[in-house]
Short mmCIF file of C-alpha atoms in Angstrom, two decimals:
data_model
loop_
_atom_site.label_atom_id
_atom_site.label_comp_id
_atom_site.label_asym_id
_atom_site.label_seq_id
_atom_site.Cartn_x
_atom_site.Cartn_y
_atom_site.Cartn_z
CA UNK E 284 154.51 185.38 67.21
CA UNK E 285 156.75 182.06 68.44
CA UNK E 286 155.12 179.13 69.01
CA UNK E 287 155.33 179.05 72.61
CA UNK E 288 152.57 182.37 71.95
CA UNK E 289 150.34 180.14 69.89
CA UNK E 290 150.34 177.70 72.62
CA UNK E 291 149.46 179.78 75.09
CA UNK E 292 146.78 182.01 73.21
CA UNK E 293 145.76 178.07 72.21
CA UNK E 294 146.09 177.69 75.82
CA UNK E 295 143.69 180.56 76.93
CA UNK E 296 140.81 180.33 74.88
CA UNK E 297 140.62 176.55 76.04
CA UNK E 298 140.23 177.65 79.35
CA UNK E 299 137.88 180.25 78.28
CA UNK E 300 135.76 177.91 76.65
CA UNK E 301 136.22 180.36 72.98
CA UNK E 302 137.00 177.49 70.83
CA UNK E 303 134.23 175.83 68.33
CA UNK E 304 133.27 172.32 69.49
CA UNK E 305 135.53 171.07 67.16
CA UNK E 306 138.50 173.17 67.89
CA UNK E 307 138.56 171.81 71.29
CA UNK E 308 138.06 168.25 70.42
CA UNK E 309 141.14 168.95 69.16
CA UNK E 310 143.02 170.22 72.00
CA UNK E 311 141.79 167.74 74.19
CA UNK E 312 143.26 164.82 71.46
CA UNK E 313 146.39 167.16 71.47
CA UNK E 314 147.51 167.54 75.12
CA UNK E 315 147.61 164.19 75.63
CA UNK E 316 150.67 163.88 73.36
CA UNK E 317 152.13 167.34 73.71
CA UNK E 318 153.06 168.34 77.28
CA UNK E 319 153.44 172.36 77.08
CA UNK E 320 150.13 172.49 75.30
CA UNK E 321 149.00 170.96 78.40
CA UNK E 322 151.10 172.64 81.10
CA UNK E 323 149.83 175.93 80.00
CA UNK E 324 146.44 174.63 79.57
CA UNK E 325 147.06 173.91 83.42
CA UNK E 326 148.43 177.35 84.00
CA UNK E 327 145.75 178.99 82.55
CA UNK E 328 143.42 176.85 84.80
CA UNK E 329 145.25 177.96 88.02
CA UNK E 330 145.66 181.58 86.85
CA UNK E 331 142.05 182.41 86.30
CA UNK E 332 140.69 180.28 89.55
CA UNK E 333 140.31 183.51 91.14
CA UNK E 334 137.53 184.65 88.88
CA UNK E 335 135.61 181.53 90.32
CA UNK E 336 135.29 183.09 93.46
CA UNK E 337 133.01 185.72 92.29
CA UNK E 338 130.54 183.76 90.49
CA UNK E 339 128.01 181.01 91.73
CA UNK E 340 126.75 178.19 89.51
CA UNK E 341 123.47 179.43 87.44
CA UNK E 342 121.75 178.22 84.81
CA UNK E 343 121.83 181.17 82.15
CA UNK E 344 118.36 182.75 81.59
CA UNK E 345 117.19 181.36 78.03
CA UNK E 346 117.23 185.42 76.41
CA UNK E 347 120.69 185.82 77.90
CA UNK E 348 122.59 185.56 74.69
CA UNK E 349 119.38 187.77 72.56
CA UNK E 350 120.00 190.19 75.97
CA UNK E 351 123.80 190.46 75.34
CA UNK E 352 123.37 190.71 71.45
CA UNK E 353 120.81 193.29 71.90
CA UNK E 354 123.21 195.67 74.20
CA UNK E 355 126.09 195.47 72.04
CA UNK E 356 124.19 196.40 68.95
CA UNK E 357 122.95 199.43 70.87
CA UNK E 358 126.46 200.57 72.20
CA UNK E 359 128.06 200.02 68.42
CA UNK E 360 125.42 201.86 67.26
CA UNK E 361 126.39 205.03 69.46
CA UNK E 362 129.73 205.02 70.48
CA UNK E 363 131.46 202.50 67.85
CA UNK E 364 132.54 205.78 65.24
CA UNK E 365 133.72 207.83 68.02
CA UNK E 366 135.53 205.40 70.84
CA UNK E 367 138.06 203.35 68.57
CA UNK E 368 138.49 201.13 71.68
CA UNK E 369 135.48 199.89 71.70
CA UNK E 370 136.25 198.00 68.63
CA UNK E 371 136.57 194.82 70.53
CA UNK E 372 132.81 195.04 71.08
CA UNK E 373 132.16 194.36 67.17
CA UNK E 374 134.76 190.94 67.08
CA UNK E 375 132.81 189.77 70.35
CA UNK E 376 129.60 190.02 68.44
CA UNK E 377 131.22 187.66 65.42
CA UNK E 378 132.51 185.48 67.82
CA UNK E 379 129.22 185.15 69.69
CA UNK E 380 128.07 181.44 68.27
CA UNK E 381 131.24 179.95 69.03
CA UNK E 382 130.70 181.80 72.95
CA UNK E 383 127.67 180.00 72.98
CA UNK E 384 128.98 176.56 72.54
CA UNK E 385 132.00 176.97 75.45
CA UNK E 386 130.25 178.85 77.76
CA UNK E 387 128.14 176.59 80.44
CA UNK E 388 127.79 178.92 82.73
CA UNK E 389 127.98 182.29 83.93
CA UNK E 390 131.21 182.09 85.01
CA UNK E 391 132.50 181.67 82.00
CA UNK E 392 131.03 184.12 80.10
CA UNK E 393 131.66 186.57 82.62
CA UNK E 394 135.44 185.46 82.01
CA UNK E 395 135.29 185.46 78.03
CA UNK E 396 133.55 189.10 77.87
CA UNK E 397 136.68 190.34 80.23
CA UNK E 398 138.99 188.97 77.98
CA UNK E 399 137.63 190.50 75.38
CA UNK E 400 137.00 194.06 76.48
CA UNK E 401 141.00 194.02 77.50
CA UNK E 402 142.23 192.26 74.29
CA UNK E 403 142.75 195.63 72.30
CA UNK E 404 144.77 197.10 75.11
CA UNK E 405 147.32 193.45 75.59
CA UNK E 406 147.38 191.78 71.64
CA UNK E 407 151.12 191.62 72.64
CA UNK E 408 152.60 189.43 75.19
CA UNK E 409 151.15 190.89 79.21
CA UNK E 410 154.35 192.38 80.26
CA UNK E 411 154.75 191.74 84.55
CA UNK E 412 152.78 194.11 86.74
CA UNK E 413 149.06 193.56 84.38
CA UNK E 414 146.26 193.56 87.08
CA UNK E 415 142.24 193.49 86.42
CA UNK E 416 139.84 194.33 89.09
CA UNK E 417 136.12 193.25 87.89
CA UNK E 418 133.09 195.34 89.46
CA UNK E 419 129.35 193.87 89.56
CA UNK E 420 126.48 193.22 92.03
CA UNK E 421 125.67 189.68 93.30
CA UNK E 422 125.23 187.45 90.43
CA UNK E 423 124.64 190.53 87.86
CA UNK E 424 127.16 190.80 84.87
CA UNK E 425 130.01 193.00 85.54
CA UNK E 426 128.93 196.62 85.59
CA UNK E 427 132.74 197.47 84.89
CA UNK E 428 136.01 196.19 84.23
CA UNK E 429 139.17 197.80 85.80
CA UNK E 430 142.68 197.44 84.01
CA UNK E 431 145.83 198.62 86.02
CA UNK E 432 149.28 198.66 84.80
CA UNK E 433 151.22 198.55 88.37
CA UNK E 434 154.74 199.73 86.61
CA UNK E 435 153.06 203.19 85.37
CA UNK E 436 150.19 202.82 87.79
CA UNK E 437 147.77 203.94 85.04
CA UNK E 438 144.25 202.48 85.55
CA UNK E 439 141.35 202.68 83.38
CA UNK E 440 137.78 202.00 84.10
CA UNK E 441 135.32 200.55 81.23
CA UNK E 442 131.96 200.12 81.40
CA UNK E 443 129.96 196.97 80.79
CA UNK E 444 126.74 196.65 82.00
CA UNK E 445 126.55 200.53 83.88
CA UNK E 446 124.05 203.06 83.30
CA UNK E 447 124.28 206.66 84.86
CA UNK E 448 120.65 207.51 86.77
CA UNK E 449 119.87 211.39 86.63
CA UNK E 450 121.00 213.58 88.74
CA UNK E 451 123.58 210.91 89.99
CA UNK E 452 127.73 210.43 88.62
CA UNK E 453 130.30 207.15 89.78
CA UNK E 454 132.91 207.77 92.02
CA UNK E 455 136.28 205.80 92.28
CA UNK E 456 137.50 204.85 95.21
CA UNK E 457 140.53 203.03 96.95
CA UNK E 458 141.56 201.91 100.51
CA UNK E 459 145.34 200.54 101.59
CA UNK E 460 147.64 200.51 103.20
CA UNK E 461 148.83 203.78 102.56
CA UNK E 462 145.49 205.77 103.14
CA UNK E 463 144.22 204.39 106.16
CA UNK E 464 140.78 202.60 106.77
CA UNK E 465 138.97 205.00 105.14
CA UNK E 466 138.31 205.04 101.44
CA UNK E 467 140.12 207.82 99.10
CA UNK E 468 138.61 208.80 96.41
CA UNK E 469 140.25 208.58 93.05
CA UNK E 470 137.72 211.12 91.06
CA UNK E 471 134.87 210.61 89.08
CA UNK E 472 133.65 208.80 86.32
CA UNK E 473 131.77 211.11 84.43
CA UNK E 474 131.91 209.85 80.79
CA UNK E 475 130.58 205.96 81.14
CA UNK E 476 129.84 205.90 78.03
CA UNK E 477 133.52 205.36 77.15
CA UNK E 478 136.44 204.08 79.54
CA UNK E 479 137.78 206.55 82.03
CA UNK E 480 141.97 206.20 82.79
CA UNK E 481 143.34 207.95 85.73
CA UNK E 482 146.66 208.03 87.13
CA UNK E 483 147.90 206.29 90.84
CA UNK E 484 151.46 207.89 90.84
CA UNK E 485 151.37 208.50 94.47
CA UNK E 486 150.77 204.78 95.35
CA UNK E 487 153.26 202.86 95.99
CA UNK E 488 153.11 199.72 93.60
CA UNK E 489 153.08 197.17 96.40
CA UNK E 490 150.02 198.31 98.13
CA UNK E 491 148.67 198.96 95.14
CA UNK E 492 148.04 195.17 94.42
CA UNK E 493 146.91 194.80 97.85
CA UNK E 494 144.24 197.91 97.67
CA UNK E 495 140.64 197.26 97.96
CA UNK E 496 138.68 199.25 95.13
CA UNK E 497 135.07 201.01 94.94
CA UNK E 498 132.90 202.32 92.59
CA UNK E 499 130.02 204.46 94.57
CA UNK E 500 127.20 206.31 92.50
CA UNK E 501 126.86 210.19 94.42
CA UNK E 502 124.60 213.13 93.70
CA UNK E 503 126.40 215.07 90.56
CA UNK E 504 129.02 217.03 91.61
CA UNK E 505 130.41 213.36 93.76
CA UNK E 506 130.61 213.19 97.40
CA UNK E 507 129.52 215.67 99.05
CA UNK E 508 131.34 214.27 102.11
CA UNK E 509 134.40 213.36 101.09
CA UNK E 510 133.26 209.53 101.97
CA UNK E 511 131.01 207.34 99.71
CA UNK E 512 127.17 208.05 100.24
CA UNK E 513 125.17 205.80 97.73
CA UNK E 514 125.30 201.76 96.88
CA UNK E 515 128.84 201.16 95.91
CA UNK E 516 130.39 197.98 94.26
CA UNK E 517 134.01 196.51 95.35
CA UNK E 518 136.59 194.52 93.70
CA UNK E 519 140.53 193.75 93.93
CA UNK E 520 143.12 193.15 91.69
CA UNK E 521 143.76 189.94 89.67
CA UNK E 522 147.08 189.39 88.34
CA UNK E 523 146.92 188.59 84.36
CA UNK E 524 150.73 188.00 84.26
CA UNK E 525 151.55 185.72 81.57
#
C-alpha cells in the first residue's frame, strides 16, 4: 500500500468517525500541517454528503449499541461458518467501542456499518464504476445494502436489518430509462439470510447509475402481477469512486 492509500484510508475513517478519541486528536493536529491529509479529509467529506440526505438528526436510543451487539451475535452464531462473507460482521463487533466514541448520530453509524459490510468485497483500491444503493424505512437502520459494479454490472444485495415474514419473499426491482415508467423486476431474493448477486447485462451502464431501485416483499412465489404489490423500499446509486 503507498502512502497516498494510508492517507486516504486515514482519510475515510476520519470522516466516518472509526478512529479512537485519540487517533483523531491526532488527525486534527496533523492536517493542519499536512495538506493532502487534509484535502482528502475534504474529499471524503464531499463524497459521502449524499448519505446525509437520507438520515435526520436523532438522538440514538440508549440500548442502540446492546441492540446492534445483540443482532450480530445472533447472525455469527448462524450464518458465520457457512457465509465466509459475512466475516466483516465479526471485525465490526471488535471495533464496536471505538464506533461508539465517533459516532454522534445516526447518520454516522448508518455510514460506518455500510462501510463495513462492503469492506471485504473493496480491501483494494475502488476501481471507477463502484456504486452503493442503501435500502431502509424512514429513520429505521438500513434493511439492506446494495453494491453494483457498473463495468460488469454485477449487483449484490445484503441484508442488514431484513427479516422474511411467512408466506411472503423480496422482490428486486428497477425503473430507467430503458424500461419505461414502470418498474422491472430483477428476481427475487429468496436467501436473506446471505447476500443475493444478480446480473444487469442488458442495462446499459449509463442508465444504470441513473435507475431508481426497489425492494418489494410479495406472496411466495413474487408478484403475482408482474408489478410490485406489498410495502416496498427505494434507493439510488451512490458513487464510492475513490
Amino acid at each position: 500500500m503507498t502512502d497516498r492509500d494510508d492517507i486516504d484510508m486515514l482519510a475515510a475513517e476520519y470522516v466516518l468517525g472509526t478512529l479512537d478519541p485519540t487517533q483523531r486528536k491526532s488527525v486534527v493536529a496533523r492536517r493542519m500541517n499536512e495538506p493532502d491529509l487534509d484535502a482528502a479529509i475534504a474529499d471524503w467529506e464531499q463524497r459521502l454528503a449524499p448519505l446525509n440526505t437520507y438520515y435526520g438528526a436523532i438522538v440514538p436510543s440508549e440500548n442502540l449499541f446492546a441492540s446492534i451487539r445483540s443482532k450480530i451475535d445472533a447472525i455469527g452464531k448462524s450464518t458465520i461458518d457457512q457465509i465466509p462473507s459475512l466475516a466483516e460482521f465479526a471485525r465490526m463487533k471488535r471495533n464496536l467501542a471505538a464506533w461508539r466514541a465517533g459516532a454522534l448520530g445516526a447518520g454516522a453509524i448508518a455510514a460506518s456499518l455500510i462501510i463495513a459490510v462492503l469492506a471485504t468485497d473493496i480491501a483494494s483500491p475502488v476501481q471507477s464504476g463502484q456504486f452503493v444503493a442503501v435500502f431502509h424505512r424512514d429513520d429505521t437502520q438500513p434493511a439492506f445494502v446494495m453494491s453494483v459494479d457498473i463495468d460488469t454490472r454485477e449487483v449484490t444485495i445484503r441484508p442488514i436489518e431484513a427479516s422474511m415474514p411467512e408466506g411472503k419473499i423480496y422482490q428486486l426491482w428497477i425503473v430507467t430509462e430503458q424500461t419505461g415508467p414502470k418498474p422491472k423486476s430483477l428476481g427475487l431474493l429468496e436467501n436473506i439470510a446471505q447476500p443475493t448477486k444478480k446480473q444487469l447485462g442488458q442495462f446499459d451502464p449509463a442508465m444504470l447509475r441513473n435507475a431508481t431501485f426497489g425492494i418489494s416483499l410479495e406472496p411466495e412465489g413474487g408478484s403475482p402481477t408482474g408489478q410490485p404489490t406489498g410495502p416496498a423500499i427505494h434507493g439510488r446509486l451512490i458513487s464510492v469512486e475513490h
